[in-house]
Amino acid sequence: PNMTTGAAAAAASGMVLVRAAGSTPRLAGAAARCGYASLGLQARALSTATRLSQVRADGELLEALVLRGDEKSDLMCVNMMCEHVGGPCACKLARTISRVPNLRRLEIPGHGLEFLPDVLDELAELEHLDVSHNKLTDLSVVGRLPKLKTLRADGNALAALPAELAALAGSLSELSLRDNRFEAEPPVLAALREAAPEMTIDLGGNACAADVER
């Protein structure tokens, strides 16, 4: 490695370099351990973001984006040209998605969202999705997430499910749809059960005949 660059980086991080005759610089004792520990903590911190403002140019390092409903300002629309200005809107989320290509977990419960952005299907590595307690009526885009393992969509305004969800049979292991508006069990669930008998499906709190919790 370039010695000048290494020294500059060490100085910037407060680490101390020592050099034995005929050797390359190395970190000194406790300073080295502290420096590497600090770098490790930074890397771990970058793996999860709890505010959109934390997603910067290094968003490819993020594995989880967790936006709880108590931080509604995160998804509050400020675009004066948008019909949802001043209220919850997925447009801010859509702009963020392109910067987090390796995201594995996305949790956006309780924001009052009425739809999910089409660009959600760019999250090809996504495994866990929680969109509970919004105002969603359609989950079509979710059927285009090839690695999705768990989907929680409790407390929305869902009265039907798209046939596209059948494409998740090879990956989905848990589907929670409690407290929606299903009058009858959506046909796609039968297809999912047939293809993936071990899948857990929860329809509790809906008007359809039986709570399915398997």
mmCIF file of C-alpha atoms in Angstrom:
data_model
loop_
_atom_site.group_PDB
_atom_site.id
_atom_site.type_symbol
_atom_site.label_atom_id
_atom_site.label_comp_id
_atom_site.label_asym_id
_atom_site.label_seq_id
_atom_site.Cartn_x
_atom_site.Cartn_y
_atom_site.Cartn_z
ATOM 1 C CA PRO A 1 0.000 0.000 0.000
ATOM 2 C CA ASN A 2 1.082 3.592 -0.593
ATOM 3 C CA MET A 3 2.890 4.781 2.532
ATOM 4 C CA THR A 4 1.910 8.422 2.106
ATOM 5 C CA THR A 5 -1.730 7.583 1.681
ATOM 6 C CA GLY A 6 -1.639 5.167 4.629
ATOM 7 C CA ALA A 7 0.008 7.735 6.881
ATOM 8 C CA ALA A 8 -2.487 10.401 5.941
ATOM 9 C CA ALA A 9 -5.398 8.055 6.612
ATOM 10 C CA ALA A 10 -3.941 7.063 9.950
ATOM 11 C CA ALA A 11 -3.385 10.660 10.959
ATOM 12 C CA ALA A 12 -6.918 11.579 10.012
ATOM 13 C CA SER A 13 -8.289 8.803 12.206
ATOM 14 C CA GLY A 14 -6.008 9.567 15.143
ATOM 15 C CA MET A 15 -3.980 6.369 14.785
ATOM 16 C CA VAL A 16 -0.213 6.249 15.401
ATOM 17 C CA LEU A 17 2.200 4.716 12.896
ATOM 18 C CA VAL A 18 5.584 3.309 13.858
ATOM 19 C CA ARG A 19 8.262 2.071 11.514
ATOM 20 C CA ALA A 20 11.049 -0.355 12.159
ATOM 21 C CA ALA A 21 14.163 -0.208 10.012
ATOM 22 C CA GLY A 22 13.526 -1.763 6.596
ATOM 23 C CA SER A 23 9.838 -2.313 7.292
ATOM 24 C CA THR A 24 6.568 -0.727 6.292
ATOM 25 C CA PRO A 25 4.688 1.408 8.843
ATOM 26 C CA ARG A 26 2.449 -0.420 11.300
ATOM 27 C CA LEU A 27 -0.067 0.698 13.852
ATOM 28 C CA ALA A 28 1.275 1.034 17.378
ATOM 29 C CA GLY A 29 -0.173 -1.149 20.141
ATOM 30 C CA ALA A 30 -3.394 0.081 21.682
ATOM 31 C CA ALA A 31 -3.749 2.789 19.042
ATOM 32 C CA ALA A 32 -3.898 0.103 16.381
ATOM 33 C CA ARG A 33 -6.502 -1.871 18.253
ATOM 34 C CA CYS A 34 -8.620 1.204 18.913
ATOM 35 C CA GLY A 35 -8.304 2.348 15.315
ATOM 36 C CA TYR A 36 -9.388 -0.953 13.857
ATOM 37 C CA ALA A 37 -12.213 -1.246 16.402
ATOM 38 C CA SER A 38 -13.393 2.225 15.414
ATOM 39 C CA LEU A 39 -13.404 1.301 11.747
ATOM 40 C CA GLY A 40 -15.313 -1.881 12.547
ATOM 41 C CA LEU A 41 -17.962 0.036 14.476
ATOM 42 C CA GLN A 42 -18.360 2.446 11.588
ATOM 43 C CA ALA A 43 -18.869 -0.424 9.163
ATOM 44 C CA ARG A 44 -21.475 -2.023 11.399
ATOM 45 C CA ALA A 45 -23.239 1.299 11.919
ATOM 46 C CA LEU A 46 -23.549 1.706 8.174
ATOM 47 C CA SER A 47 -25.360 -1.631 7.818
ATOM 48 C CA THR A 48 -28.639 -0.185 9.194
ATOM 49 C CA ALA A 49 -30.261 3.217 8.728
ATOM 50 C CA THR A 50 -33.237 4.514 10.698
ATOM 51 C CA ARG A 51 -33.646 7.817 8.848
ATOM 52 C CA LEU A 52 -33.542 8.650 5.150
ATOM 53 C CA SER A 53 -30.961 11.324 5.940
ATOM 54 C CA GLN A 54 -28.547 8.545 6.903
ATOM 55 C CA VAL A 55 -28.596 7.128 3.383
ATOM 56 C CA ARG A 56 -25.785 8.875 1.553
ATOM 57 C CA ALA A 57 -23.496 8.076 -1.343
ATOM 58 C CA ASP A 58 -22.304 4.938 0.458
ATOM 59 C CA GLY A 59 -25.815 3.455 0.470
ATOM 60 C CA GLU A 60 -24.570 0.256 -1.159
ATOM 61 C CA LEU A 61 -23.259 -0.711 2.307
ATOM 62 C CA LEU A 62 -26.749 -0.626 3.815
ATOM 63 C CA GLU A 63 -28.485 -3.914 4.526
ATOM 64 C CA ALA A 64 -31.474 -2.566 6.482
ATOM 65 C CA LEU A 65 -33.636 0.545 6.296
ATOM 66 C CA VAL A 66 -36.007 0.802 9.261
ATOM 67 C CA LEU A 67 -38.355 3.811 9.210
ATOM 68 C CA ARG A 68 -40.876 3.657 12.029
ATOM 69 C CA GLY A 69 -44.106 5.619 11.876
ATOM 70 C CA ASP A 70 -43.039 7.886 14.745
ATOM 71 C CA GLU A 71 -40.658 9.522 12.258
ATOM 72 C CA LYS A 72 -43.363 10.508 9.768
ATOM 73 C CA SER A 73 -41.329 13.439 8.480
ATOM 74 C CA ASP A 74 -39.090 10.929 6.705
ATOM 75 C CA LEU A 75 -41.826 10.100 4.182
ATOM 76 C CA MET A 76 -43.616 13.457 4.262
ATOM 77 C CA CYS A 77 -43.786 14.864 0.737
ATOM 78 C CA VAL A 78 -42.243 18.305 0.209
ATOM 79 C CA ASN A 79 -42.482 18.315 -3.588
ATOM 80 C CA MET A 80 -44.755 21.228 -4.507
ATOM 81 C CA MET A 81 -45.549 19.547 -7.827
ATOM 82 C CA CYS A 82 -46.811 16.371 -6.144
ATOM 83 C CA GLU A 83 -50.486 15.836 -5.324
ATOM 84 C CA HIS A 84 -49.442 14.401 -1.958
ATOM 85 C CA VAL A 85 -47.426 17.438 -0.844
ATOM 86 C CA GLY A 86 -47.683 17.927 2.898
ATOM 87 C CA GLY A 87 -48.771 14.327 3.434
ATOM 88 C CA PRO A 88 -47.215 10.876 3.336
ATOM 89 C CA CYS A 89 -45.889 9.890 -0.077
ATOM 90 C CA ALA A 90 -43.675 7.149 -1.484
ATOM 91 C CA CYS A 91 -41.766 9.548 -3.759
ATOM 92 C CA LYS A 92 -39.000 10.165 -1.172
ATOM 93 C CA LEU A 93 -38.679 6.431 -0.638
ATOM 94 C CA ALA A 94 -38.467 5.885 -4.396
ATOM 95 C CA ARG A 95 -35.530 8.289 -4.686
ATOM 96 C CA THR A 96 -33.703 6.456 -1.901
ATOM 97 C CA ILE A 97 -34.154 2.954 -3.327
ATOM 98 C CA SER A 98 -31.730 3.541 -6.189
ATOM 99 C CA ARG A 99 -28.970 4.215 -3.624
ATOM 100 C CA VAL A 100 -29.450 1.026 -1.582
ATOM 101 C CA PRO A 101 -29.120 -1.840 -4.099
ATOM 102 C CA ASN A 102 -28.027 -4.394 -1.470
ATOM 103 C CA LEU A 103 -30.856 -3.785 0.991
ATOM 104 C CA ARG A 104 -32.070 -6.986 2.656
ATOM 105 C CA ARG A 105 -34.591 -5.548 5.111
ATOM 106 C CA LEU A 106 -37.067 -2.699 4.612
ATOM 107 C CA GLU A 107 -39.477 -1.692 7.379
ATOM 108 C CA ILE A 108 -41.835 1.240 6.764
ATOM 109 C CA PRO A 109 -44.819 0.658 9.092
ATOM 110 C CA GLY A 110 -47.267 3.329 10.172
ATOM 111 C CA HIS A 111 -46.598 6.054 7.607
ATOM 112 C CA GLY A 112 -50.047 6.231 5.994
ATOM 113 C CA LEU A 113 -48.720 5.303 2.542
ATOM 114 C CA GLU A 114 -51.373 4.639 -0.100
ATOM 115 C CA PHE A 115 -49.065 2.914 -2.578
ATOM 116 C CA LEU A 116 -45.596 1.432 -2.914
ATOM 117 C CA PRO A 117 -43.214 2.833 -5.545
ATOM 118 C CA ASP A 118 -42.706 0.754 -8.693
ATOM 119 C CA VAL A 119 -38.939 0.995 -8.233
ATOM 120 C CA LEU A 120 -39.258 -1.248 -5.192
ATOM 121 C CA ASP A 121 -38.535 -4.145 -7.542
ATOM 122 C CA GLU A 122 -34.975 -2.814 -7.927
ATOM 123 C CA LEU A 123 -34.251 -4.301 -4.497
ATOM 124 C CA ALA A 124 -33.310 -7.700 -5.873
ATOM 125 C CA GLU A 125 -31.653 -8.757 -2.579
ATOM 126 C CA LEU A 126 -34.592 -7.831 -0.327
ATOM 127 C CA GLU A 127 -35.561 -10.633 2.069
ATOM 128 C CA HIS A 128 -37.764 -8.952 4.686
ATOM 129 C CA LEU A 129 -40.467 -6.348 4.021
ATOM 130 C CA ASP A 130 -42.772 -4.745 6.596
ATOM 131 C CA VAL A 131 -45.392 -2.346 5.230
ATOM 132 C CA SER A 132 -47.877 -2.767 8.091
ATOM 133 C CA HIS A 133 -50.322 -0.086 9.229
ATOM 134 C CA ASN A 134 -50.367 1.989 6.085
ATOM 135 C CA LYS A 135 -53.271 2.495 3.646
ATOM 136 C CA LEU A 136 -52.144 0.152 0.880
ATOM 137 C CA THR A 137 -54.658 -1.414 -1.499
ATOM 138 C CA ASP A 138 -52.245 -3.165 -3.886
ATOM 139 C CA LEU A 139 -49.120 -5.305 -3.463
ATOM 140 C CA SER A 140 -48.394 -6.078 -7.121
ATOM 141 C CA VAL A 141 -44.835 -4.742 -7.031
ATOM 142 C CA VAL A 142 -44.020 -7.078 -4.124
ATOM 143 C CA GLY A 143 -44.414 -10.054 -6.443
ATOM 144 C CA ARG A 144 -41.276 -8.894 -8.252
ATOM 145 C CA LEU A 145 -38.940 -9.355 -5.268
ATOM 146 C CA PRO A 146 -37.283 -12.702 -6.051
ATOM 147 C CA LYS A 147 -35.603 -13.303 -2.676
ATOM 148 C CA LEU A 148 -38.370 -12.149 -0.332
ATOM 149 C CA LYS A 149 -38.709 -14.420 2.717
ATOM 150 C CA THR A 150 -41.078 -12.508 4.993
ATOM 151 C CA LEU A 151 -43.853 -10.068 4.155
ATOM 152 C CA ARG A 152 -45.852 -8.221 6.792
ATOM 153 C CA ALA A 153 -48.738 -6.132 5.522
ATOM 154 C CA ASP A 154 -51.020 -6.048 8.565
ATOM 155 C CA GLY A 155 -53.484 -3.222 9.098
ATOM 156 C CA ASN A 156 -53.799 -1.929 5.540
ATOM 157 C CA ALA A 157 -56.793 -1.549 3.207
ATOM 158 C CA LEU A 158 -56.182 -4.719 1.181
ATOM 159 C CA ALA A 159 -59.320 -6.405 -0.160
ATOM 160 C CA ALA A 160 -57.567 -8.564 -2.780
ATOM 161 C CA LEU A 161 -54.136 -9.903 -3.603
ATOM 162 C CA PRO A 162 -52.507 -9.850 -7.041
ATOM 163 C CA ALA A 163 -51.719 -13.066 -8.895
ATOM 164 C CA GLU A 164 -48.106 -11.834 -9.090
ATOM 165 C CA LEU A 165 -47.546 -12.949 -5.496
ATOM 166 C CA ALA A 166 -47.538 -16.558 -6.687
ATOM 167 C CA ALA A 167 -44.044 -15.878 -8.045
ATOM 168 C CA LEU A 168 -42.802 -15.734 -4.435
ATOM 169 C CA ALA A 169 -43.582 -19.397 -3.737
ATOM 170 C CA GLY A 170 -39.933 -20.371 -4.060
ATOM 171 C CA SER A 171 -38.680 -17.900 -1.426
ATOM 172 C CA LEU A 172 -41.517 -16.678 0.830
ATOM 173 C CA SER A 173 -41.805 -18.447 4.190
ATOM 174 C CA GLU A 174 -43.959 -16.008 6.201
ATOM 175 C CA LEU A 175 -46.919 -13.906 5.060
ATOM 176 C CA SER A 176 -48.887 -11.805 7.550
ATOM 177 C CA LEU A 177 -52.042 -10.035 6.348
ATOM 178 C CA ARG A 178 -53.901 -9.424 9.592
ATOM 179 C CA ASP A 179 -56.599 -6.753 9.962
ATOM 180 C CA ASN A 180 -57.213 -5.965 6.303
ATOM 181 C CA ARG A 181 -60.476 -6.063 4.290
ATOM 182 C CA PHE A 182 -60.567 -9.580 2.882
ATOM 183 C CA GLU A 183 -64.170 -10.778 2.586
ATOM 184 C CA ALA A 184 -62.972 -14.063 1.119
ATOM 185 C CA GLU A 185 -59.602 -15.733 1.043
ATOM 186 C CA PRO A 186 -57.636 -14.464 -1.975
ATOM 187 C CA PRO A 187 -57.202 -17.244 -4.597
ATOM 188 C CA VAL A 188 -53.450 -16.691 -4.860
ATOM 189 C CA LEU A 189 -53.038 -18.012 -1.307
ATOM 190 C CA ALA A 190 -54.179 -21.457 -2.411
ATOM 191 C CA ALA A 191 -51.490 -21.425 -5.086
ATOM 192 C CA LEU A 192 -48.869 -20.376 -2.537
ATOM 193 C CA ARG A 193 -49.883 -23.137 -0.119
ATOM 194 C CA GLU A 194 -49.759 -25.755 -2.820
ATOM 195 C CA ALA A 195 -46.310 -24.681 -3.973
ATOM 196 C CA ALA A 196 -44.925 -24.057 -0.468
ATOM 197 C CA PRO A 197 -46.774 -26.187 2.137
ATOM 198 C CA GLU A 198 -44.510 -24.998 4.960
ATOM 199 C CA MET A 199 -45.313 -21.322 4.426
ATOM 200 C CA THR A 200 -46.919 -19.501 7.388
ATOM 201 C CA ILE A 201 -49.950 -17.436 6.366
ATOM 202 C CA ASP A 202 -51.865 -15.288 8.868
ATOM 203 C CA LEU A 203 -55.230 -13.767 7.922
ATOM 204 C CA GLY A 204 -56.395 -13.047 11.461
ATOM 205 C CA GLY A 205 -58.736 -10.113 11.967
ATOM 206 C CA ASN A 206 -60.214 -10.269 8.453
ATOM 207 C CA ALA A 207 -63.848 -10.902 7.553
ATOM 208 C CA CYS A 208 -63.012 -14.023 5.571
ATOM 209 C CA ALA A 209 -64.231 -17.287 7.045
ATOM 210 C CA ALA A 210 -61.249 -18.585 9.018
ATOM 211 C CA ASP A 211 -58.043 -17.257 10.431
ATOM 212 C CA VAL A 212 -55.282 -19.099 8.626
ATOM 213 C CA GLU A 213 -52.248 -19.519 10.792
ATOM 214 C CA ARG A 214 -50.123 -22.414 9.656
#
